[in-house]
CSV table of C-alpha atoms in Angstrom, one decimal:
chain,number,residue,atom,x,y,z
A,8,MET,CA,-15.8,20.3,-18.7
A,9,SER,CA,-18.8,19.7,-21.0
A,10,LEU,CA,-19.7,16.1,-22.1
A,11,SER,CA,-21.7,14.9,-25.1
A,12,ALA,CA,-25.2,13.7,-24.4
A,13,SER,CA,-24.3,10.1,-24.8
A,14,ALA,CA,-21.2,10.4,-22.7
A,15,SER,CA,-23.1,12.3,-20.0
A,16,ASP,CA,-25.7,9.6,-19.9
A,17,LEU,CA,-23.1,6.9,-19.5
A,18,SER,CA,-21.4,8.9,-16.7
A,19,ALA,CA,-24.7,9.4,-15.0
A,20,GLN,CA,-25.4,5.7,-15.1
A,21,ARG,CA,-22.1,4.8,-13.5
A,22,LEU,CA,-22.6,7.4,-10.8
A,23,LYS,CA,-26.1,6.1,-10.2
A,24,GLU,CA,-24.6,2.7,-9.5
A,25,PHE,CA,-22.3,4.3,-6.9
A,26,ALA,CA,-25.3,6.2,-5.4
A,27,ASP,CA,-27.3,3.0,-5.2
A,28,GLY,CA,-24.3,1.4,-3.4
A,29,ASN,CA,-24.2,4.2,-0.9
A,30,GLU,CA,-27.9,3.8,-0.2
A,31,THR,CA,-27.4,0.1,0.5
A,32,PHE,CA,-24.4,1.0,2.7
A,33,GLN,CA,-26.5,3.4,4.8
A,34,GLN,CA,-29.4,1.0,5.1
A,35,THR,CA,-27.3,-2.1,6.0
A,36,TYR,CA,-23.7,-1.7,7.3
A,37,PHE,CA,-24.0,1.8,8.6
A,38,LYS,CA,-27.3,1.1,10.4
A,39,LYS,CA,-26.0,-2.1,11.9
A,40,HIS,CA,-22.7,-0.5,13.1
A,41,GLU,CA,-24.0,3.1,13.7
A,42,ALA,CA,-23.0,3.2,17.4
A,43,GLN,CA,-19.5,2.2,16.6
A,44,LEU,CA,-19.2,4.6,13.7
A,45,LEU,CA,-20.6,7.5,15.7
A,46,ASN,CA,-18.2,6.7,18.5
A,47,LEU,CA,-15.3,7.2,16.1
A,48,VAL,CA,-16.7,10.6,15.3
A,49,LYS,CA,-17.0,11.5,19.0
A,50,GLU,CA,-13.7,10.1,20.2
A,51,GLY,CA,-11.7,10.5,17.0
A,52,GLN,CA,-9.6,7.9,15.2
A,53,ASN,CA,-7.0,5.8,17.0
A,54,PRO,CA,-5.8,3.4,14.2
A,55,ARG,CA,-3.8,0.3,15.1
A,56,ALA,CA,-1.6,0.5,12.0
A,57,LEU,CA,-0.5,2.6,9.1
A,58,PHE,CA,-1.1,0.6,5.9
A,59,ILE,CA,0.9,1.7,2.8
A,60,GLY,CA,-0.5,-0.1,-0.2
A,61,CYS,CA,-0.9,0.1,-3.9
A,62,SER,CA,-3.6,2.1,-5.6
A,63,ASP,CA,-4.5,-1.0,-7.7
A,64,SER,CA,-8.3,-1.3,-7.6
A,65,ARG,CA,-8.0,-5.1,-6.9
A,66,VAL,CA,-6.2,-4.5,-3.6
A,67,ILE,CA,-8.6,-3.3,-0.8
A,68,PRO,CA,-6.8,-3.1,2.6
A,69,ASP,CA,-9.9,-3.4,4.8
A,70,LEU,CA,-11.3,-6.2,2.7
A,71,ILE,CA,-8.3,-8.4,2.5
A,72,ILE,CA,-7.7,-8.5,6.3
A,73,GLN,CA,-11.4,-7.9,7.3
A,74,SER,CA,-10.5,-4.9,9.5
A,75,ASN,CA,-13.1,-2.5,10.9
A,76,PRO,CA,-13.4,1.3,10.4
A,77,GLY,CA,-10.9,3.0,12.5
A,78,ASP,CA,-8.4,0.1,12.5
A,79,LEU,CA,-6.2,1.3,9.6
A,80,PHE,CA,-4.7,4.6,8.5
A,81,VAL,CA,-4.2,4.0,4.8
A,82,ILE,CA,-1.9,5.5,2.2
A,83,ARG,CA,-2.2,4.2,-1.3
A,84,ASN,CA,0.0,5.1,-4.3
A,85,VAL,CA,1.3,3.6,-7.5
A,86,GLY,CA,3.4,0.6,-6.6
A,87,ASN,CA,3.1,1.0,-2.8
A,88,PHE,CA,6.4,2.9,-3.0
A,89,VAL,CA,8.0,5.0,-0.3
A,90,ALA,CA,10.3,7.8,-1.5
A,91,PRO,CA,13.4,8.3,0.7
A,92,TYR,CA,13.3,11.0,3.3
A,93,LYS,CA,13.8,14.5,1.8
A,94,PRO,CA,13.6,17.4,4.2
A,95,ASP,CA,12.4,20.2,1.9
A,96,GLU,CA,9.2,22.1,1.6
A,97,ASP,CA,8.0,20.5,-1.7
A,98,PHE,CA,4.8,18.5,-1.9
A,99,HIS,CA,5.3,15.0,-0.5
A,100,SER,CA,2.0,13.2,-0.2
A,101,THR,CA,3.2,9.8,1.0
A,102,ALA,CA,5.7,11.4,3.4
A,103,ALA,CA,3.0,13.7,4.8
A,104,GLY,CA,0.8,10.6,5.5
A,105,ILE,CA,3.7,8.8,7.2
A,106,GLU,CA,4.5,11.9,9.3
A,107,TYR,CA,0.9,12.3,10.4
A,108,ALA,CA,0.4,8.6,11.2
A,109,VAL,CA,3.6,8.4,13.2
A,110,GLY,CA,3.8,11.9,14.7
A,111,VAL,CA,0.1,12.6,15.5
A,112,LEU,CA,-1.8,9.3,15.5
A,113,GLU,CA,1.2,7.5,17.1
A,114,VAL,CA,0.6,4.2,15.3
A,115,SER,CA,2.7,1.3,16.6
A,116,GLU,CA,2.7,-0.7,13.4
A,117,ILE,CA,3.5,0.2,9.7
A,118,ILE,CA,2.6,-2.3,7.0
A,119,ILE,CA,4.0,-1.9,3.5
A,120,CYS,CA,1.9,-4.2,1.3
A,121,GLY,CA,2.9,-5.1,-2.2
A,122,HIS,CA,0.9,-7.5,-4.4
A,123,SER,CA,1.1,-9.9,-7.4
A,124,HIS,CA,0.5,-8.7,-10.9
A,125,CYS,CA,1.5,-5.1,-10.0
A,126,GLY,CA,1.3,-2.8,-12.9
A,127,ALA,CA,4.0,-0.5,-11.5
A,128,ILE,CA,6.4,-3.4,-11.3
A,129,GLU,CA,5.6,-4.6,-14.8
A,130,ALA,CA,6.1,-1.1,-16.1
A,131,LEU,CA,9.8,-1.3,-14.9
A,132,TYR,CA,10.4,-3.9,-17.6
A,133,LYS,CA,8.9,-2.0,-20.5
A,134,THR,CA,11.4,-0.5,-22.9
A,135,THR,CA,9.2,2.4,-24.0
A,136,CYS,CA,7.5,5.0,-21.8
A,137,ASP,CA,5.0,7.7,-22.6
A,138,THR,CA,7.1,10.8,-22.2
A,139,SER,CA,4.0,12.9,-21.3
A,140,MET,CA,3.6,10.9,-18.1
A,141,ILE,CA,6.5,12.7,-16.4
A,142,HIS,CA,5.3,12.2,-12.8
A,143,THR,CA,4.7,8.5,-13.3
A,144,ALA,CA,8.1,7.9,-14.9
A,145,LYS,CA,9.9,9.7,-12.1
A,146,TRP,CA,7.9,7.8,-9.4
A,147,LEU,CA,8.7,4.4,-11.0
A,148,THR,CA,12.4,5.0,-10.5
A,149,LEU,CA,11.7,4.0,-6.9
A,150,GLY,CA,11.3,0.4,-8.1
A,151,GLU,CA,14.6,0.3,-10.0
A,152,LYS,CA,16.7,-1.1,-7.1
A,153,ALA,CA,14.3,-4.0,-6.7
A,154,LYS,CA,14.5,-4.7,-10.5
A,155,LYS,CA,18.3,-4.7,-10.5
A,156,MET,CA,18.3,-7.1,-7.5
A,157,ALA,CA,15.9,-9.5,-9.3
A,158,LEU,CA,17.9,-9.5,-12.5
A,159,LEU,CA,21.1,-10.1,-10.5
A,160,ALA,CA,19.5,-13.0,-8.6
A,161,LEU,CA,17.7,-14.7,-11.5
A,162,GLY,CA,19.6,-13.5,-14.6
A,163,GLU,CA,18.3,-11.6,-17.6
A,164,GLU,CA,17.3,-14.9,-19.3
A,165,ALA,CA,14.8,-15.8,-16.6
A,166,LYS,CA,11.2,-16.1,-17.4
A,167,LYS,CA,9.4,-12.8,-17.3
A,168,GLU,CA,6.8,-14.0,-14.7
A,169,ASP,CA,9.6,-15.1,-12.4
A,170,LEU,CA,11.3,-11.8,-12.7
A,171,LEU,CA,8.1,-9.9,-12.0
A,172,ARG,CA,7.2,-11.9,-8.9
A,173,ALA,CA,10.7,-11.6,-7.6
A,174,THR,CA,10.7,-7.8,-8.2
A,175,GLU,CA,7.4,-7.4,-6.5
A,176,HIS,CA,8.8,-9.2,-3.4
A,177,LEU,CA,12.1,-7.4,-3.4
A,178,SER,CA,10.4,-4.0,-3.9
A,179,ILE,CA,8.7,-4.4,-0.5
A,180,VAL,CA,12.1,-4.9,1.1
A,181,THR,CA,13.6,-1.8,-0.6
A,182,GLN,CA,10.6,0.3,0.4
A,183,ILE,CA,11.2,-0.7,4.0
A,184,GLU,CA,14.8,0.5,3.6
A,185,ASN,CA,13.5,3.8,2.2
A,186,LEU,CA,11.1,4.1,5.1
A,187,LEU,CA,13.9,3.8,7.6
A,188,THR,CA,15.6,6.9,6.1
A,189,TYR,CA,12.9,8.9,8.0
A,190,PRO,CA,14.6,10.0,11.2
A,191,TYR,CA,11.5,9.9,13.4
A,192,VAL,CA,10.6,6.5,12.1
A,193,LYS,CA,14.1,5.1,12.6
A,194,LYS,CA,14.3,6.5,16.1
A,195,LEU,CA,11.0,4.8,17.2
A,196,VAL,CA,12.0,1.6,15.5
A,197,ASP,CA,15.3,1.6,17.4
A,198,GLU,CA,13.4,2.2,20.7
A,199,ASP,CA,11.0,-0.7,19.9
A,200,LYS,CA,8.1,1.6,19.9
A,201,LEU,CA,7.3,1.2,16.2
A,202,PHE,CA,7.4,-2.0,14.1
A,203,ILE,CA,7.6,-2.2,10.4
A,204,HIS,CA,6.1,-5.2,8.4
A,205,GLY,CA,6.5,-6.1,4.8
A,206,TRP,CA,3.5,-8.0,3.3
A,207,TYR,CA,2.8,-9.5,-0.1
A,208,TYR,CA,-0.8,-10.0,-1.2
A,209,ASP,CA,-1.5,-12.7,-3.9
A,210,ILE,CA,-4.5,-11.5,-5.8
A,211,GLU,CA,-5.0,-14.9,-7.3
A,212,THR,CA,-5.4,-16.7,-4.0
A,213,GLY,CA,-6.3,-14.0,-1.5
A,214,GLY,CA,-3.3,-15.1,0.7
A,215,ILE,CA,-0.8,-12.8,2.3
A,216,GLU,CA,2.9,-13.5,3.0
A,217,TYR,CA,5.0,-11.5,5.4
A,218,TYR,CA,8.7,-10.8,5.2
A,219,ASP,CA,10.8,-12.5,7.9
A,220,PRO,CA,14.1,-10.6,8.2
A,221,ASP,CA,15.7,-13.3,10.2
A,222,ILE,CA,15.7,-15.7,7.3
A,223,TYR,CA,15.4,-13.2,4.5
A,224,GLN,CA,12.3,-14.9,3.2
A,225,PHE,CA,8.5,-14.4,2.8
A,226,ARG,CA,6.3,-16.7,4.8
A,227,PRO,CA,2.5,-17.2,5.0
A,228,LEU,CA,1.0,-14.6,7.3
A,229,SER,CA,-1.0,-17.5,8.9
A,230,GLU,CA,2.4,-18.8,10.3
A,231,LEU,CA,3.2,-15.5,12.0
A,232,GLY,CA,4.2,-16.2,15.6
A,233,ASP,CA,4.8,-19.9,15.0
């Protein structure tokens, strides 16, 4: 693809900022943690958890929980959705990641993390859709169950912000339900060898809530284990 001179200059400037950032990374973080990072090369990865999060640029898994390289195996997609298990030979990116994390890396924890002000959830409430975005439109149907549950709980006359926040939370629960349709996941969960967690990240405060299935509520992550 060819770019105009002005567009090319602007693109080069943006890439230069990324290049400068990589230089800083190499000279600071990488140099400080070189032994640890090279050990991950030598011994391979052994992540503690599979983190399924949203592609939203404001939600950075390692940053929000201050984890280290090698701690998380991360899958990010629009809306942090999990499509139900479908045993065919089509292309299933998220399913492939789950399969690899559970079957090969043998993670013991899976975290499905939604967040506030999620564009995917907001899109569920828009009456018009760009018909050219066929893959996005299909993918967003994975949030419809959460939307229906929110409308049933709060009513169609509820404030939009209340409906959005409720749908964001409920979507996490419905994605957990979808995850449990994967036979190998369900088997390990039933054997207490794999544990699934639902998290909600508030981008306005930096706080995280976790879903407590015993009381059907989200609680501050800081209270986990209390």
